[in-house]
Every structure is written in structure tokens, then in C-alpha cells.
Amino acid sequence: MSTSESTGRSVQGDTLRVRLLQTDPILGDVDGNLRRLDSQIASASDRDLVVAPELSTHGYHLSEVPDAMPLQPNDERLLGLGRHGPAAVVGFAEAFRHHTFNSAALLTNGDSRIQRKMYLPTYKGWEERKHFRPGGQLHCEDLLNTRLSVLICNDAWQPAIPWLAAHSGAEVLVVPVNSATSHVGIPTERAWEILLLHAAVVLQSFVVFVNRCGEENQRDFWGGSRVIHPSGEVLGQLGSEPGQLDAELDLGELRTLRRQWPLLQESRADLIAREASRLAAEEA
């Protein structure tokens, strides 16, 4: 069963038309997952940006499928996802020399800009450090009439990372994830709701959250993909089944809000840098 929804909010001024793809990738079926993504992105020709979940080309539990090879960033199958008109953010296992990264590609007309996941959870049943090398840089990308950053799953849980994105000029925070039903002191779904609302309101940003769904390796991925307005209003949300969600992000409204309430006016990056250096020295 699949669902399709669209937000009914009217917009004026500069807009970014986005489509969220809440998919249920087949573990290890890289060719099949790429074909399905290609078809879904091709059908979104009226959109500016299409976002798929973390590792949407491979599935999550890569230790179960050692023959599912990671992709080079210039793989023609991956680059081809950007040829249909809209830009696409697609999560994939990236091969780079003898390393593998948990990455997301921003694909536009044969070009691939890569964000690598920086914080790899390795506790309880999560073992990403066994399979991936952590990325070392947060990118802020210009796209059409806006600027965005891609925060891959656990990166969004680190308060400094969304803060850095917003103070680097990001107006849209794109958050592709693989979140399964679990508990971190509170249910994971509730924890995500809190941190996404916090990022939207405090950083005065649109948040595009795209989770996968389905069952894999005895884990249930709960979906719940959504778009959050800087006011904290949820513009649209999916359930637990595969589906898609369209939304229009009113960038003019966002810019007016940032002028009226300049919460981001003073970063105090000098203070943050000093304290971060002090902390790093203590940890060393």
C-alpha cells in the first residue's frame, strides 16, 4: 500500500517545491532500488527538489549483504537520478578509495555534491562505525533560490550541526534518516519530534525530514516523514507506509520572519570556537 499527500498551504513570493519519498528499500538490491528511485524522481517533474531517505539505494543492514557494493559518486546510475528536472537528495553507501561512507548526494543535471554522515551511532544494536568512516565536513549548498544543508540522521541529533548549518546561511535543513522503532529514554519518534521542532523554530528554518519505512532485519522503520515550518507548524506528514508528500516552502515568508525576529543575527562564532578548542584540549 502506498499513499500520496499534498499540503494545502498557499504561498507567495519565492518558493521551493519539494517532494518527500518515503520508501521501503530492498536490502542489497542496489540496481532495483535505483530503478525505483529513478521512476519516482522522473514522475516529479513539477518539483524543484525530491528527497529520499538515508541509504535509500542500499538498505541499512549492510553487514547482511556483503555483495552489495558501495557506489562511486560518479556512478552513472546515481548521476542519472538528477537528469529528470528536479534536484534530488539520495542516500547511498559511498565508495571512496578503500573507505566506505554513509553519504547523501545532491544530484543536479549530471553533477553530484556529497554530504558524508559525521556522527555514526555505534551502541546498542547500531554498528555503523564497523561499516563506515565518519565524514569530516558540513556542507551548505546553493540550490535555485535558496541554500540548504543535508543532516544525515544522527548528525541532526548533535545541536552544533544544525546551528552551524543555519549560521552558514541554510534556509532549508534536509534530514534523511533510517529511524527504527526504539527507545532512548523516550520513544524515538517523540525524540525526533522534539528535535525537529526545536531546529525549525530556534534556527528559523524549514525542516524536511524523510524517514524510510518497512521492516528490515527484524527492525521496524516507522516512517513519519514530514515538513516543518519555522513557526513549528507541521505542513504535512506521512504515516508508516510507503508514500510521497508534496509541499511548497515559502522562502519569502521565512526571510521576512528572520528580519522581524533576528534570532540568528549574532552567532558568537568566536566564543563557540574558543570553547570548542578548550574542550578538545581537555579531551586530548
CSV table of C-alpha atoms in Angstrom, one decimal:
chain,number,residue,atom,x,y,z
A,1,MET,CA,0.0,0.0,0.0
A,2,SER,CA,1.3,3.5,-0.8
A,3,THR,CA,-0.1,6.9,0.0
A,4,SER,CA,0.3,10.3,-1.7
A,5,GLU,CA,-0.5,13.6,0.1
A,6,SER,CA,0.0,17.3,-0.7
A,7,THR,CA,-0.1,20.3,1.6
A,8,GLY,CA,-2.8,22.8,1.0
A,9,ARG,CA,-0.9,25.9,2.3
A,10,SER,CA,-1.0,28.8,-0.2
A,11,VAL,CA,2.4,30.5,-0.8
A,12,GLN,CA,3.6,33.8,-2.2
A,13,GLY,CA,7.0,35.1,-3.4
A,14,ASP,CA,10.0,32.8,-3.8
A,15,THR,CA,9.1,29.2,-3.2
A,16,LEU,CA,10.8,25.8,-3.2
A,17,ARG,CA,8.6,23.0,-4.4
A,18,VAL,CA,9.7,19.7,-2.6
A,19,ARG,CA,8.6,16.1,-2.8
A,20,LEU,CA,9.4,13.6,0.0
A,21,LEU,CA,9.8,10.0,-1.0
A,22,GLN,CA,9.2,7.7,1.9
A,23,THR,CA,10.5,4.4,0.5
A,24,ASP,CA,11.0,0.8,1.7
A,25,PRO,CA,14.2,-0.2,0.0
A,26,ILE,CA,15.1,-3.8,-0.5
A,27,LEU,CA,18.2,-4.7,1.4
A,28,GLY,CA,21.1,-5.2,-1.0
A,29,ASP,CA,19.1,-4.7,-4.2
A,30,VAL,CA,21.0,-1.7,-5.4
A,31,ASP,CA,20.0,-1.9,-9.0
A,32,GLY,CA,16.4,-2.4,-8.2
A,33,ASN,CA,16.3,0.4,-5.6
A,34,LEU,CA,18.0,2.7,-8.1
A,35,ARG,CA,15.4,1.8,-10.8
A,36,ARG,CA,12.5,2.5,-8.4
A,37,LEU,CA,14.0,5.8,-7.3
A,38,ASP,CA,14.6,6.8,-11.0
A,39,SER,CA,10.9,6.2,-11.8
A,40,GLN,CA,9.8,8.1,-8.7
A,41,ILE,CA,12.0,11.1,-9.4
A,42,ALA,CA,11.0,11.1,-13.1
A,43,SER,CA,7.4,11.5,-12.1
A,44,ALA,CA,8.2,14.6,-10.0
A,45,SER,CA,9.0,16.9,-13.0
A,46,ASP,CA,6.9,19.7,-11.4
A,47,ARG,CA,9.1,19.7,-8.3
A,48,ASP,CA,12.3,21.6,-7.6
A,49,LEU,CA,13.7,19.1,-5.1
A,50,VAL,CA,13.0,15.5,-4.3
A,51,VAL,CA,14.3,13.9,-1.1
A,52,ALA,CA,14.8,10.2,-0.5
A,53,PRO,CA,15.8,8.6,2.9
A,54,GLU,CA,19.3,7.7,4.2
A,55,LEU,CA,20.8,4.7,2.4
A,56,SER,CA,17.8,4.5,0.1
A,57,THR,CA,19.9,2.8,-2.6
A,58,HIS,CA,21.2,0.0,-0.4
A,59,GLY,CA,19.1,-0.6,2.7
A,60,TYR,CA,20.5,-0.2,6.2
A,61,HIS,CA,22.0,-3.6,7.5
A,62,LEU,CA,24.8,-3.8,5.0
A,63,SER,CA,26.6,-6.5,7.1
A,64,GLU,CA,23.9,-8.9,6.0
A,65,VAL,CA,24.7,-8.3,2.3
A,66,PRO,CA,28.4,-8.1,1.7
A,67,ASP,CA,28.0,-8.4,-2.0
A,68,ALA,CA,26.0,-5.1,-2.2
A,69,MET,CA,28.9,-2.9,-3.3
A,70,PRO,CA,29.0,0.8,-2.4
A,71,LEU,CA,28.7,3.3,-5.2
A,72,GLN,CA,31.2,5.7,-6.6
A,73,PRO,CA,29.9,9.3,-6.5
A,74,ASN,CA,30.3,9.4,-10.3
A,75,ASP,CA,28.3,6.2,-10.9
A,76,GLU,CA,26.1,6.8,-14.0
A,77,ARG,CA,23.1,5.1,-12.3
A,78,LEU,CA,23.4,7.5,-9.4
A,79,LEU,CA,24.1,10.6,-11.5
A,80,GLY,CA,21.2,9.7,-13.8
A,81,LEU,CA,18.7,10.4,-10.9
A,82,GLY,CA,19.4,14.1,-11.4
A,83,ARG,CA,18.6,14.2,-15.1
A,84,HIS,CA,14.8,14.4,-14.8
A,85,GLY,CA,14.5,18.1,-13.9
A,86,PRO,CA,14.2,18.4,-10.1
A,87,ALA,CA,17.3,18.2,-7.9
A,88,ALA,CA,17.4,15.0,-5.8
A,89,VAL,CA,18.9,14.2,-2.4
A,90,VAL,CA,19.5,10.4,-2.3
A,91,GLY,CA,21.2,8.5,0.5
A,92,PHE,CA,23.7,5.8,-0.6
A,93,ALA,CA,26.8,3.9,0.6
A,94,GLU,CA,29.7,5.7,-1.0
A,95,ALA,CA,32.9,4.1,-2.1
A,96,PHE,CA,36.0,6.3,-1.9
A,97,ARG,CA,39.4,4.6,-2.3
A,98,HIS,CA,39.4,1.9,0.3
A,99,HIS,CA,36.8,3.6,2.6
A,100,THR,CA,33.0,3.5,2.7
A,101,PHE,CA,30.9,6.4,3.8
A,102,ASN,CA,27.2,6.8,4.7
A,103,SER,CA,26.5,9.6,2.3
A,104,ALA,CA,23.8,11.7,0.6
A,105,ALA,CA,24.2,13.0,-2.9
A,106,LEU,CA,22.6,16.3,-4.1
A,107,LEU,CA,22.1,15.4,-7.7
A,108,THR,CA,21.5,18.1,-10.4
A,109,ASN,CA,22.0,17.6,-14.2
A,110,GLY,CA,24.9,15.2,-14.1
A,111,ASP,CA,26.5,16.9,-11.0
A,112,SER,CA,26.9,15.3,-7.6
A,113,ARG,CA,27.5,17.2,-4.4
A,114,ILE,CA,28.2,14.8,-1.5
A,115,GLN,CA,27.5,15.1,2.2
A,116,ARG,CA,29.0,12.4,4.4
A,117,LYS,CA,27.5,11.4,7.7
A,118,MET,CA,29.7,12.7,10.5
A,119,TYR,CA,28.3,11.0,13.6
A,120,LEU,CA,28.0,7.3,13.3
A,121,PRO,CA,26.0,5.6,16.1
A,122,THR,CA,27.7,2.5,17.5
A,123,TYR,CA,25.8,1.4,20.6
A,124,LYS,CA,23.0,-1.0,21.4
A,125,GLY,CA,22.1,-2.6,18.0
A,126,TRP,CA,23.6,0.2,15.9
A,127,GLU,CA,27.1,-0.6,14.4
A,128,GLU,CA,27.8,2.0,11.8
A,129,ARG,CA,31.4,2.5,12.8
A,130,LYS,CA,32.0,-1.1,11.8
A,131,HIS,CA,31.0,-0.4,8.2
A,132,PHE,CA,31.5,3.4,7.6
A,133,ARG,CA,34.1,6.0,8.0
A,134,PRO,CA,32.8,9.3,9.5
A,135,GLY,CA,32.7,12.4,7.3
A,136,GLY,CA,34.6,15.4,8.4
A,137,GLN,CA,32.8,18.5,7.0
A,138,LEU,CA,29.4,20.0,6.9
A,139,HIS,CA,28.4,21.5,3.5
A,140,CYS,CA,26.0,24.2,2.7
A,141,GLU,CA,24.7,24.1,-0.9
A,142,ASP,CA,23.1,26.7,-3.1
A,143,LEU,CA,20.1,25.4,-4.9
A,144,LEU,CA,17.9,27.5,-7.2
A,145,ASN,CA,16.8,30.4,-5.0
A,146,THR,CA,17.8,29.1,-1.6
A,147,ARG,CA,20.6,27.5,0.4
A,148,LEU,CA,20.3,24.1,2.1
A,149,SER,CA,22.2,21.7,4.3
A,150,VAL,CA,21.8,17.9,4.5
A,151,LEU,CA,22.0,16.5,8.0
A,152,ILE,CA,22.1,12.7,7.8
A,153,CYS,CA,20.1,11.1,10.7
A,154,ASN,CA,22.3,11.2,13.8
A,155,ASP,CA,24.0,14.4,12.6
A,156,ALA,CA,20.7,16.2,13.4
A,157,TRP,CA,20.9,15.0,17.0
A,158,GLN,CA,24.1,17.0,17.6
A,159,PRO,CA,23.0,20.5,18.5
A,160,ALA,CA,26.1,22.1,17.0
A,161,ILE,CA,25.5,20.7,13.5
A,162,PRO,CA,22.1,22.3,12.7
A,163,TRP,CA,23.4,25.5,14.3
A,164,LEU,CA,26.4,25.5,12.0
A,165,ALA,CA,24.1,24.9,9.0
A,166,ALA,CA,21.8,27.9,9.8
A,167,HIS,CA,24.7,30.2,10.6
A,168,SER,CA,26.3,29.2,7.2
A,169,GLY,CA,23.2,30.5,5.5
A,170,ALA,CA,21.0,27.4,5.2
A,171,GLU,CA,17.3,28.2,5.0
A,172,VAL,CA,16.3,24.6,4.5
A,173,LEU,CA,17.5,21.7,6.6
A,174,VAL,CA,17.1,18.4,4.8
A,175,VAL,CA,17.2,15.4,7.2
A,176,PRO,CA,17.2,11.9,5.5
A,177,VAL,CA,17.2,9.2,8.1
A,178,ASN,CA,16.8,5.5,8.8
A,179,SER,CA,15.0,5.6,12.2
A,180,ALA,CA,13.5,2.3,13.6
A,181,THR,CA,11.1,2.0,16.4
A,182,SER,CA,13.2,2.1,19.6
A,183,HIS,CA,13.6,3.8,22.9
A,184,VAL,CA,16.3,6.4,24.0
A,185,GLY,CA,14.8,7.2,27.4
A,186,ILE,CA,11.7,8.3,25.5
A,187,PRO,CA,10.3,6.7,22.3
A,188,THR,CA,12.5,7.6,19.4
A,189,GLU,CA,9.5,9.0,17.4
A,190,ARG,CA,8.9,11.5,20.2
A,191,ALA,CA,12.6,12.4,20.4
A,192,TRP,CA,12.6,13.2,16.7
A,193,GLU,CA,9.5,15.3,17.0
A,194,ILE,CA,11.2,17.4,19.7
A,195,LEU,CA,14.5,17.9,18.0
A,196,LEU,CA,13.0,18.7,14.6
A,197,LEU,CA,10.6,21.3,16.1
A,198,HIS,CA,13.5,22.8,18.0
A,199,ALA,CA,15.6,23.1,14.9
A,200,ALA,CA,12.8,24.7,12.9
A,201,VAL,CA,11.8,27.3,15.5
A,202,VAL,CA,15.1,28.2,17.1
A,203,LEU,CA,17.1,28.2,13.8
A,204,GLN,CA,14.1,29.8,11.8
A,205,SER,CA,14.4,27.2,9.1
A,206,PHE,CA,12.3,24.8,7.1
A,207,VAL,CA,12.9,21.2,8.1
A,208,VAL,CA,12.4,18.4,5.5
A,209,PHE,CA,12.5,15.1,7.4
A,210,VAL,CA,12.4,11.9,5.3
A,211,ASN,CA,12.5,8.6,7.1
A,212,ARG,CA,12.3,5.2,5.5
A,213,CYS,CA,9.6,2.7,6.3
A,214,GLY,CA,9.1,-1.1,6.3
A,215,GLU,CA,10.8,-4.0,8.1
A,216,GLU,CA,14.4,-5.0,7.7
A,217,ASN,CA,16.5,-7.4,9.7
A,218,GLN,CA,13.8,-7.6,12.4
A,219,ARG,CA,13.7,-3.8,12.8
A,220,ASP,CA,10.5,-1.7,12.1
A,221,PHE,CA,11.1,1.6,10.4
A,222,TRP,CA,8.3,3.9,11.4
A,223,GLY,CA,8.2,6.5,8.5
A,224,GLY,CA,6.6,9.7,9.7
A,225,SER,CA,8.3,11.9,7.1
A,226,ARG,CA,7.2,15.5,7.4
A,227,VAL,CA,7.8,19.1,6.5
A,228,ILE,CA,8.0,21.7,9.4
A,229,HIS,CA,7.6,25.4,9.0
A,230,PRO,CA,9.8,27.8,11.0
A,231,SER,CA,6.7,28.5,13.2
A,232,GLY,CA,6.7,24.9,14.3
A,233,GLU,CA,3.6,24.1,12.2
A,234,VAL,CA,3.8,20.7,10.5
A,235,LEU,CA,2.9,21.4,6.9
A,236,GLY,CA,2.3,17.8,6.0
A,237,GLN,CA,3.2,14.3,7.4
A,238,LEU,CA,3.1,10.7,6.2
A,239,GLY,CA,2.2,7.6,8.1
A,240,SER,CA,4.1,4.3,8.3
A,241,GLU,CA,3.5,3.1,4.7
A,242,PRO,CA,5.5,3.9,1.5
A,243,GLY,CA,4.3,7.2,0.1
A,244,GLN,CA,5.1,10.7,-1.1
A,245,LEU,CA,4.4,14.2,0.2
A,246,ASP,CA,4.5,17.4,-1.7
A,247,ALA,CA,5.0,20.8,-0.1
A,248,GLU,CA,5.8,24.4,-1.1
A,249,LEU,CA,8.3,26.2,1.1
A,250,ASP,CA,7.6,30.0,1.2
A,251,LEU,CA,11.1,31.4,1.3
A,252,GLY,CA,9.9,35.0,1.2
A,253,GLU,CA,7.9,34.3,4.4
A,254,LEU,CA,11.0,32.8,6.0
A,255,ARG,CA,13.2,35.8,5.1
A,256,THR,CA,10.6,38.2,6.5
A,257,LEU,CA,10.5,36.2,9.7
A,258,ARG,CA,14.3,36.3,10.1
A,259,ARG,CA,14.2,40.1,9.6
A,260,GLN,CA,11.4,40.7,12.0
A,261,TRP,CA,12.8,38.4,14.7
A,262,PRO,CA,16.6,38.2,14.0
A,263,LEU,CA,17.4,35.3,16.2
A,264,LEU,CA,20.4,34.4,14.0
A,265,GLN,CA,21.8,37.9,13.9
A,266,GLU,CA,24.8,37.2,16.2
A,267,SER,CA,26.4,33.8,16.0
A,268,ARG,CA,29.2,34.5,18.5
A,269,ALA,CA,31.3,32.0,16.5
A,270,ASP,CA,34.4,33.4,18.2
A,271,LEU,CA,33.0,32.3,21.6
A,272,ILE,CA,32.0,28.9,20.2
A,273,ALA,CA,35.4,28.3,18.6
A,274,ARG,CA,37.2,29.2,21.8
A,275,GLU,CA,35.1,26.9,24.0
A,276,ALA,CA,35.3,24.1,21.4
A,277,SER,CA,39.1,24.4,21.4
A,278,ARG,CA,39.2,24.3,25.2
A,279,LEU,CA,37.0,21.2,25.2
A,280,ALA,CA,39.1,19.5,22.6
A,281,ALA,CA,42.3,20.2,24.5
A,282,GLU,CA,40.7,18.7,27.7
A,283,GLU,CA,39.6,15.6,25.9
A,284,ALA,CA,43.1,15.2,24.4
